[in-house]
Amino acid sequence: MRSLLENMGNIGDHKRPAFSPGQGKKHTLSRFIRQRHNGTCEPAREALKSLEVQGLITISTGPTGGATIMEVPLERTFQLLQNYLFFKEVSMEDIYAARRLLEPELAAGSVPFLSNEQLDALEHNIETCQPTSQEPSLLVRQRQADLDFHDILAAANPNPFLRFACELINEMLRRLVVFSTQTPPEEHTRFGCANVKIHTEIAKAARARDSERVRALMKAHMDEASEYVKRLDGRLDGRLIFDSEMAPRPRPLS
């Protein structure tokens, strides 16, 4: 079975046209495995079951059933990445060093492609994230919602790899950052107000289609956010992520 799984990565020119995600080429995949390895149905079924467990395919039953290759969702990719990073020492300084480089380019590159609906979504997110309470848990949830602003920008950027890298970082910050319980709520409020202020300026510049101003503002935002996270004693909860935690979130407009 190991040989079958390894060679799934060697389909080569046959892979993309025959097995596009979601196109429902169900019988072709299992037939390909059997023909490639002169195998019987049982090893093919074992290989397909392993791929299903990994979330790479779905298997349906019935007369028209079979295996369908699926696009791996961001949440599953994040889980695998975080479980890899479980054995690494990754600090908030490391993450923001990467964000300083990536986020300004992501934001500037999205500007020409932002739809009116996405621009409206940016402004609606800013309204949602206005600090209105001193309740610590609500303030933390609002800081997590601040990341939705960045996901909206990411959805408009045409560079798939840059978008992927930034969305994964956002997932890490959203799901794994914890703050000291000793931090006064006023500090969270100040952080929220600072985010709302700079997000408002970024949204205005984006609506004006001023890519260079968006880039400069996002760079200043990353510098400022990094300092606030230090004052709030933010850190990564370096733990394993389990399947039960990976319910997909609503994706931003694309």
mmCIF file of C-alpha atoms in Angstrom:
data_model
loop_
_atom_site.group_PDB
_atom_site.id
_atom_site.type_symbol
_atom_site.label_atom_id
_atom_site.label_comp_id
_atom_site.label_asym_id
_atom_site.label_seq_id
_atom_site.Cartn_x
_atom_site.Cartn_y
_atom_site.Cartn_z
ATOM 1 C CA MET A 1 0.000 0.000 0.000
ATOM 2 C CA ARG A 2 2.899 2.372 0.708
ATOM 3 C CA SER A 3 3.995 2.052 -2.920
ATOM 4 C CA LEU A 4 0.486 2.927 -4.062
ATOM 5 C CA LEU A 5 0.372 6.047 -1.923
ATOM 6 C CA GLU A 6 3.843 7.198 -2.911
ATOM 7 C CA ASN A 7 3.023 6.916 -6.568
ATOM 8 C CA MET A 8 -0.097 9.023 -6.177
ATOM 9 C CA GLY A 9 2.391 11.888 -6.240
ATOM 10 C CA ASN A 10 3.834 10.646 -9.543
ATOM 11 C CA ILE A 11 0.761 10.679 -11.731
ATOM 12 C CA GLY A 12 2.490 13.444 -13.682
ATOM 13 C CA ASP A 13 0.736 14.711 -16.792
ATOM 14 C CA HIS A 14 -2.270 12.472 -16.121
ATOM 15 C CA LYS A 15 -3.045 14.064 -12.771
ATOM 16 C CA ARG A 16 -4.299 17.564 -13.471
ATOM 17 C CA PRO A 17 -6.709 16.979 -16.355
ATOM 18 C CA ALA A 18 -8.046 13.698 -15.015
ATOM 19 C CA PHE A 19 -8.395 14.583 -11.344
ATOM 20 C CA SER A 20 -9.304 18.240 -10.985
ATOM 21 C CA PRO A 21 -10.752 18.871 -7.497
ATOM 22 C CA GLY A 22 -14.490 18.445 -7.251
ATOM 23 C CA GLN A 23 -14.999 17.332 -10.867
ATOM 24 C CA GLY A 24 -16.180 13.934 -9.771
ATOM 25 C CA LYS A 25 -13.765 11.689 -11.707
ATOM 26 C CA LYS A 26 -14.644 8.884 -9.374
ATOM 27 C CA HIS A 27 -13.896 5.608 -11.095
ATOM 28 C CA THR A 28 -10.783 6.861 -12.880
ATOM 29 C CA LEU A 29 -8.725 7.182 -9.708
ATOM 30 C CA SER A 30 -9.150 3.648 -8.394
ATOM 31 C CA ARG A 31 -8.822 2.255 -11.914
ATOM 32 C CA PHE A 32 -5.578 4.200 -12.346
ATOM 33 C CA ILE A 33 -4.140 2.720 -9.138
ATOM 34 C CA ARG A 34 -5.006 -0.840 -10.162
ATOM 35 C CA GLN A 35 -3.645 -0.455 -13.683
ATOM 36 C CA ARG A 36 -0.506 1.327 -12.554
ATOM 37 C CA HIS A 37 0.424 -1.425 -10.123
ATOM 38 C CA ASN A 38 -1.324 -4.437 -11.640
ATOM 39 C CA GLY A 39 -3.084 -4.685 -8.323
ATOM 40 C CA THR A 40 -6.319 -6.120 -7.080
ATOM 41 C CA CYS A 41 -9.205 -4.176 -5.619
ATOM 42 C CA GLU A 42 -8.192 -4.686 -1.985
ATOM 43 C CA PRO A 43 -4.830 -2.803 -2.045
ATOM 44 C CA ALA A 44 -6.494 -0.039 -4.022
ATOM 45 C CA ARG A 45 -9.270 0.230 -1.441
ATOM 46 C CA GLU A 46 -6.705 0.409 1.379
ATOM 47 C CA ALA A 47 -4.784 3.154 -0.404
ATOM 48 C CA LEU A 48 -7.951 5.132 -1.094
ATOM 49 C CA LYS A 49 -9.092 4.764 2.524
ATOM 50 C CA SER A 50 -5.778 6.166 3.719
ATOM 51 C CA LEU A 51 -6.123 9.125 1.361
ATOM 52 C CA GLU A 52 -9.669 9.690 2.623
ATOM 53 C CA VAL A 53 -8.495 9.753 6.253
ATOM 54 C CA GLN A 54 -5.930 12.386 5.299
ATOM 55 C CA GLY A 55 -8.698 14.512 3.782
ATOM 56 C CA LEU A 56 -7.289 14.294 0.267
ATOM 57 C CA ILE A 57 -10.264 12.502 -1.288
ATOM 58 C CA THR A 58 -13.875 11.663 -0.540
ATOM 59 C CA ILE A 59 -15.414 8.274 -1.217
ATOM 60 C CA SER A 60 -19.091 7.802 -1.996
ATOM 61 C CA THR A 61 -20.982 4.531 -2.286
ATOM 62 C CA GLY A 62 -23.670 3.281 -4.618
ATOM 63 C CA PRO A 63 -23.836 2.592 -8.352
ATOM 64 C CA THR A 64 -22.256 5.933 -9.224
ATOM 65 C CA GLY A 65 -19.948 6.016 -6.216
ATOM 66 C CA GLY A 66 -16.188 6.143 -6.107
ATOM 67 C CA ALA A 67 -13.266 8.345 -5.091
ATOM 68 C CA THR A 68 -13.103 12.065 -5.808
ATOM 69 C CA ILE A 69 -9.974 14.144 -5.273
ATOM 70 C CA MET A 70 -10.727 17.143 -3.068
ATOM 71 C CA GLU A 71 -9.024 20.474 -2.536
ATOM 72 C CA VAL A 72 -7.431 20.404 0.920
ATOM 73 C CA PRO A 73 -9.076 23.169 3.004
ATOM 74 C CA LEU A 74 -6.996 25.849 4.695
ATOM 75 C CA GLU A 75 -8.002 24.550 8.127
ATOM 76 C CA ARG A 76 -6.537 21.109 7.406
ATOM 77 C CA THR A 77 -3.352 22.634 6.021
ATOM 78 C CA PHE A 78 -3.083 24.833 9.106
ATOM 79 C CA GLN A 79 -3.467 21.796 11.352
ATOM 80 C CA LEU A 80 -0.635 19.971 9.606
ATOM 81 C CA LEU A 81 1.579 23.050 9.725
ATOM 82 C CA GLN A 82 0.920 23.687 13.407
ATOM 83 C CA ASN A 83 1.585 20.076 14.310
ATOM 84 C CA TYR A 84 4.900 20.407 12.453
ATOM 85 C CA LEU A 85 5.679 23.626 14.339
ATOM 86 C CA PHE A 86 4.854 21.888 17.637
ATOM 87 C CA PHE A 87 8.463 20.726 17.642
ATOM 88 C CA LYS A 88 9.883 24.160 16.788
ATOM 89 C CA GLU A 89 10.461 27.237 18.901
ATOM 90 C CA VAL A 90 8.335 29.899 17.196
ATOM 91 C CA SER A 91 7.880 33.226 18.983
ATOM 92 C CA MET A 92 5.583 36.162 18.358
ATOM 93 C CA GLU A 93 8.688 38.067 17.250
ATOM 94 C CA ASP A 94 9.283 35.421 14.579
ATOM 95 C CA ILE A 95 5.717 35.691 13.334
ATOM 96 C CA TYR A 96 5.711 39.470 13.171
ATOM 97 C CA ALA A 97 9.082 39.482 11.429
ATOM 98 C CA ALA A 98 7.376 37.495 8.666
ATOM 99 C CA ARG A 99 4.247 39.662 8.737
ATOM 100 C CA ARG A 100 6.309 42.835 8.299
ATOM 101 C CA LEU A 101 7.625 41.427 5.041
ATOM 102 C CA LEU A 102 4.476 39.763 3.702
ATOM 103 C CA GLU A 103 1.463 41.826 4.741
ATOM 104 C CA PRO A 104 2.470 45.134 3.063
ATOM 105 C CA GLU A 105 3.035 43.331 -0.242
ATOM 106 C CA LEU A 106 -0.163 41.322 0.108
ATOM 107 C CA ALA A 107 -2.221 44.442 0.828
ATOM 108 C CA ALA A 108 -0.665 46.555 -1.926
ATOM 109 C CA GLY A 109 -1.076 43.741 -4.452
ATOM 110 C CA SER A 110 -4.757 43.341 -3.603
ATOM 111 C CA VAL A 111 -5.703 46.975 -4.251
ATOM 112 C CA PRO A 112 -6.295 46.787 -8.041
ATOM 113 C CA PHE A 113 -8.432 43.666 -7.609
ATOM 114 C CA LEU A 114 -10.661 44.593 -4.664
ATOM 115 C CA SER A 115 -14.330 44.510 -5.643
ATOM 116 C CA ASN A 116 -16.846 47.006 -4.310
ATOM 117 C CA GLU A 117 -18.269 44.201 -2.161
ATOM 118 C CA GLN A 118 -14.846 43.539 -0.652
ATOM 119 C CA LEU A 119 -14.266 47.246 -0.001
ATOM 120 C CA ASP A 120 -17.631 47.361 1.750
ATOM 121 C CA ALA A 121 -16.634 44.265 3.739
ATOM 122 C CA LEU A 122 -13.452 45.989 4.921
ATOM 123 C CA GLU A 123 -15.485 48.924 6.220
ATOM 124 C CA HIS A 124 -18.060 46.643 7.853
ATOM 125 C CA ASN A 125 -15.262 44.754 9.615
ATOM 126 C CA ILE A 126 -13.914 48.029 11.018
ATOM 127 C CA GLU A 127 -17.349 48.832 12.467
ATOM 128 C CA THR A 128 -17.546 45.359 14.011
ATOM 129 C CA CYS A 129 -14.148 45.727 15.677
ATOM 130 C CA GLN A 130 -14.805 49.082 17.390
ATOM 131 C CA PRO A 131 -14.017 48.484 21.088
ATOM 132 C CA THR A 132 -17.305 48.842 22.966
ATOM 133 C CA SER A 133 -16.664 46.820 26.118
ATOM 134 C CA GLN A 134 -14.068 46.293 28.830
ATOM 135 C CA GLU A 135 -14.917 42.592 29.047
ATOM 136 C CA PRO A 136 -11.541 40.846 28.449
ATOM 137 C CA SER A 137 -12.949 37.857 26.567
ATOM 138 C CA LEU A 138 -14.918 40.115 24.205
ATOM 139 C CA LEU A 139 -11.874 42.310 23.617
ATOM 140 C CA VAL A 140 -9.782 39.270 22.705
ATOM 141 C CA ARG A 141 -12.493 38.065 20.293
ATOM 142 C CA GLN A 142 -12.478 41.482 18.662
ATOM 143 C CA ARG A 143 -8.712 41.276 18.184
ATOM 144 C CA GLN A 144 -9.273 37.923 16.491
ATOM 145 C CA ALA A 145 -11.921 39.542 14.284
ATOM 146 C CA ASP A 146 -9.364 42.187 13.305
ATOM 147 C CA LEU A 147 -7.656 39.415 11.357
ATOM 148 C CA ASP A 148 -10.720 39.103 9.133
ATOM 149 C CA PHE A 149 -9.739 42.498 7.689
ATOM 150 C CA HIS A 150 -6.464 40.957 6.535
ATOM 151 C CA ASP A 151 -8.230 37.885 5.149
ATOM 152 C CA ILE A 152 -10.462 40.103 3.003
ATOM 153 C CA LEU A 153 -7.375 41.727 1.508
ATOM 154 C CA ALA A 154 -5.803 38.304 1.008
ATOM 155 C CA ALA A 155 -8.852 37.019 -0.878
ATOM 156 C CA ALA A 156 -8.387 39.772 -3.478
ATOM 157 C CA ASN A 157 -4.675 39.212 -4.046
ATOM 158 C CA PRO A 158 -3.965 37.234 -7.246
ATOM 159 C CA ASN A 159 -0.726 35.682 -5.913
ATOM 160 C CA PRO A 160 -1.893 32.300 -4.558
ATOM 161 C CA PHE A 161 1.282 31.507 -2.640
ATOM 162 C CA LEU A 162 1.505 34.908 -0.934
ATOM 163 C CA ARG A 163 -2.190 34.659 -0.086
ATOM 164 C CA PHE A 164 -1.688 31.149 1.311
ATOM 165 C CA ALA A 165 1.245 32.194 3.521
ATOM 166 C CA CYS A 166 -0.607 35.177 4.984
ATOM 167 C CA GLU A 167 -3.827 33.246 5.576
ATOM 168 C CA LEU A 168 -1.916 30.541 7.443
ATOM 169 C CA ILE A 169 -0.277 33.144 9.676
ATOM 170 C CA ASN A 170 -3.686 34.689 10.333
ATOM 171 C CA GLU A 171 -5.028 31.287 11.366
ATOM 172 C CA MET A 172 -2.138 30.856 13.796
ATOM 173 C CA LEU A 173 -2.801 34.244 15.360
ATOM 174 C CA ARG A 174 -6.558 33.677 15.483
ATOM 175 C CA ARG A 175 -6.500 30.207 16.993
ATOM 176 C CA LEU A 176 -3.334 30.016 19.058
ATOM 177 C CA VAL A 177 -2.393 33.411 20.527
ATOM 178 C CA VAL A 178 -3.056 33.801 24.242
ATOM 179 C CA PHE A 179 -2.567 36.947 26.330
ATOM 180 C CA SER A 180 -1.552 37.357 29.934
ATOM 181 C CA THR A 181 -4.495 37.430 32.323
ATOM 182 C CA GLN A 182 -2.644 40.162 34.210
ATOM 183 C CA THR A 183 -2.941 42.622 31.313
ATOM 184 C CA PRO A 184 -5.348 45.494 32.127
ATOM 185 C CA PRO A 185 -8.401 45.601 29.832
ATOM 186 C CA GLU A 186 -7.471 49.181 28.967
ATOM 187 C CA GLU A 187 -4.434 47.886 27.082
ATOM 188 C CA HIS A 188 -6.643 45.654 24.928
ATOM 189 C CA THR A 189 -8.919 48.629 24.289
ATOM 190 C CA ARG A 190 -5.990 50.786 23.190
ATOM 191 C CA PHE A 191 -4.846 47.993 20.868
ATOM 192 C CA GLY A 192 -8.340 47.765 19.403
ATOM 193 C CA CYS A 193 -8.587 51.520 18.881
ATOM 194 C CA ALA A 194 -5.190 51.568 17.174
ATOM 195 C CA ASN A 195 -6.255 48.746 14.847
ATOM 196 C CA VAL A 196 -9.522 50.484 13.964
ATOM 197 C CA LYS A 197 -7.680 53.728 13.216
ATOM 198 C CA ILE A 198 -5.067 52.200 10.906
ATOM 199 C CA HIS A 199 -7.585 49.839 9.253
ATOM 200 C CA THR A 200 -9.761 52.864 8.489
ATOM 201 C CA GLU A 201 -6.848 54.593 6.759
ATOM 202 C CA ILE A 202 -5.969 51.422 4.834
ATOM 203 C CA ALA A 203 -9.586 50.993 3.683
ATOM 204 C CA LYS A 204 -9.720 54.628 2.509
ATOM 205 C CA ALA A 205 -6.480 54.252 0.573
ATOM 206 C CA ALA A 206 -7.682 50.960 -0.919
ATOM 207 C CA ARG A 207 -10.935 52.558 -2.068
ATOM 208 C CA ALA A 208 -8.839 55.327 -3.666
ATOM 209 C CA ARG A 209 -6.801 52.576 -5.414
ATOM 210 C CA ASP A 210 -3.591 53.958 -3.882
ATOM 211 C CA SER A 211 -1.414 50.847 -3.676
ATOM 212 C CA GLU A 212 1.692 52.629 -2.419
ATOM 213 C CA ARG A 213 -0.158 54.283 0.452
ATOM 214 C CA VAL A 214 -1.729 50.952 1.379
ATOM 215 C CA ARG A 215 1.736 49.378 1.434
ATOM 216 C CA ALA A 216 3.138 52.127 3.683
ATOM 217 C CA LEU A 217 0.156 52.041 6.028
ATOM 218 C CA MET A 218 0.289 48.260 6.352
ATOM 219 C CA LYS A 219 3.984 48.383 7.186
ATOM 220 C CA ALA A 220 3.279 50.936 9.934
ATOM 221 C CA HIS A 221 0.384 48.739 11.123
ATOM 222 C CA MET A 222 2.609 45.684 11.466
ATOM 223 C CA ASP A 223 5.219 47.648 13.422
ATOM 224 C CA GLU A 224 2.566 49.053 15.746
ATOM 225 C CA ALA A 225 0.751 45.734 16.212
ATOM 226 C CA SER A 226 3.984 43.989 17.121
ATOM 227 C CA GLU A 227 4.612 46.491 19.902
ATOM 228 C CA TYR A 228 1.081 46.118 21.255
ATOM 229 C CA VAL A 229 1.380 42.331 21.313
ATOM 230 C CA LYS A 230 4.571 42.676 23.375
ATOM 231 C CA ARG A 231 2.836 44.973 25.868
ATOM 232 C CA LEU A 232 -0.079 42.547 26.113
ATOM 233 C CA ASP A 233 2.380 39.698 26.702
ATOM 234 C CA GLY A 234 0.975 37.753 23.768
ATOM 235 C CA ARG A 235 2.412 34.325 23.091
ATOM 236 C CA LEU A 236 1.666 31.257 21.002
ATOM 237 C CA ASP A 237 -0.042 28.346 22.681
ATOM 238 C CA GLY A 238 2.239 25.761 21.092
ATOM 239 C CA ARG A 239 -0.041 22.754 21.151
ATOM 240 C CA LEU A 240 -1.166 20.046 18.799
ATOM 241 C CA ILE A 241 -4.334 20.808 16.829
ATOM 242 C CA PHE A 242 -6.880 17.990 16.725
ATOM 243 C CA ASP A 243 -9.395 17.143 14.022
ATOM 244 C CA SER A 244 -12.292 18.051 16.329
ATOM 245 C CA GLU A 245 -11.087 21.678 16.384
ATOM 246 C CA MET A 246 -10.964 22.135 12.636
ATOM 247 C CA ALA A 247 -14.529 23.138 11.754
ATOM 248 C CA PRO A 248 -14.185 25.394 8.682
ATOM 249 C CA ARG A 249 -14.794 29.104 9.192
ATOM 250 C CA PRO A 250 -16.730 31.210 6.692
ATOM 251 C CA ARG A 251 -14.292 32.390 4.029
ATOM 252 C CA PRO A 252 -14.133 36.060 2.998
ATOM 253 C CA LEU A 253 -15.529 37.257 -0.318
ATOM 254 C CA SER A 254 -13.326 36.347 -3.294
#
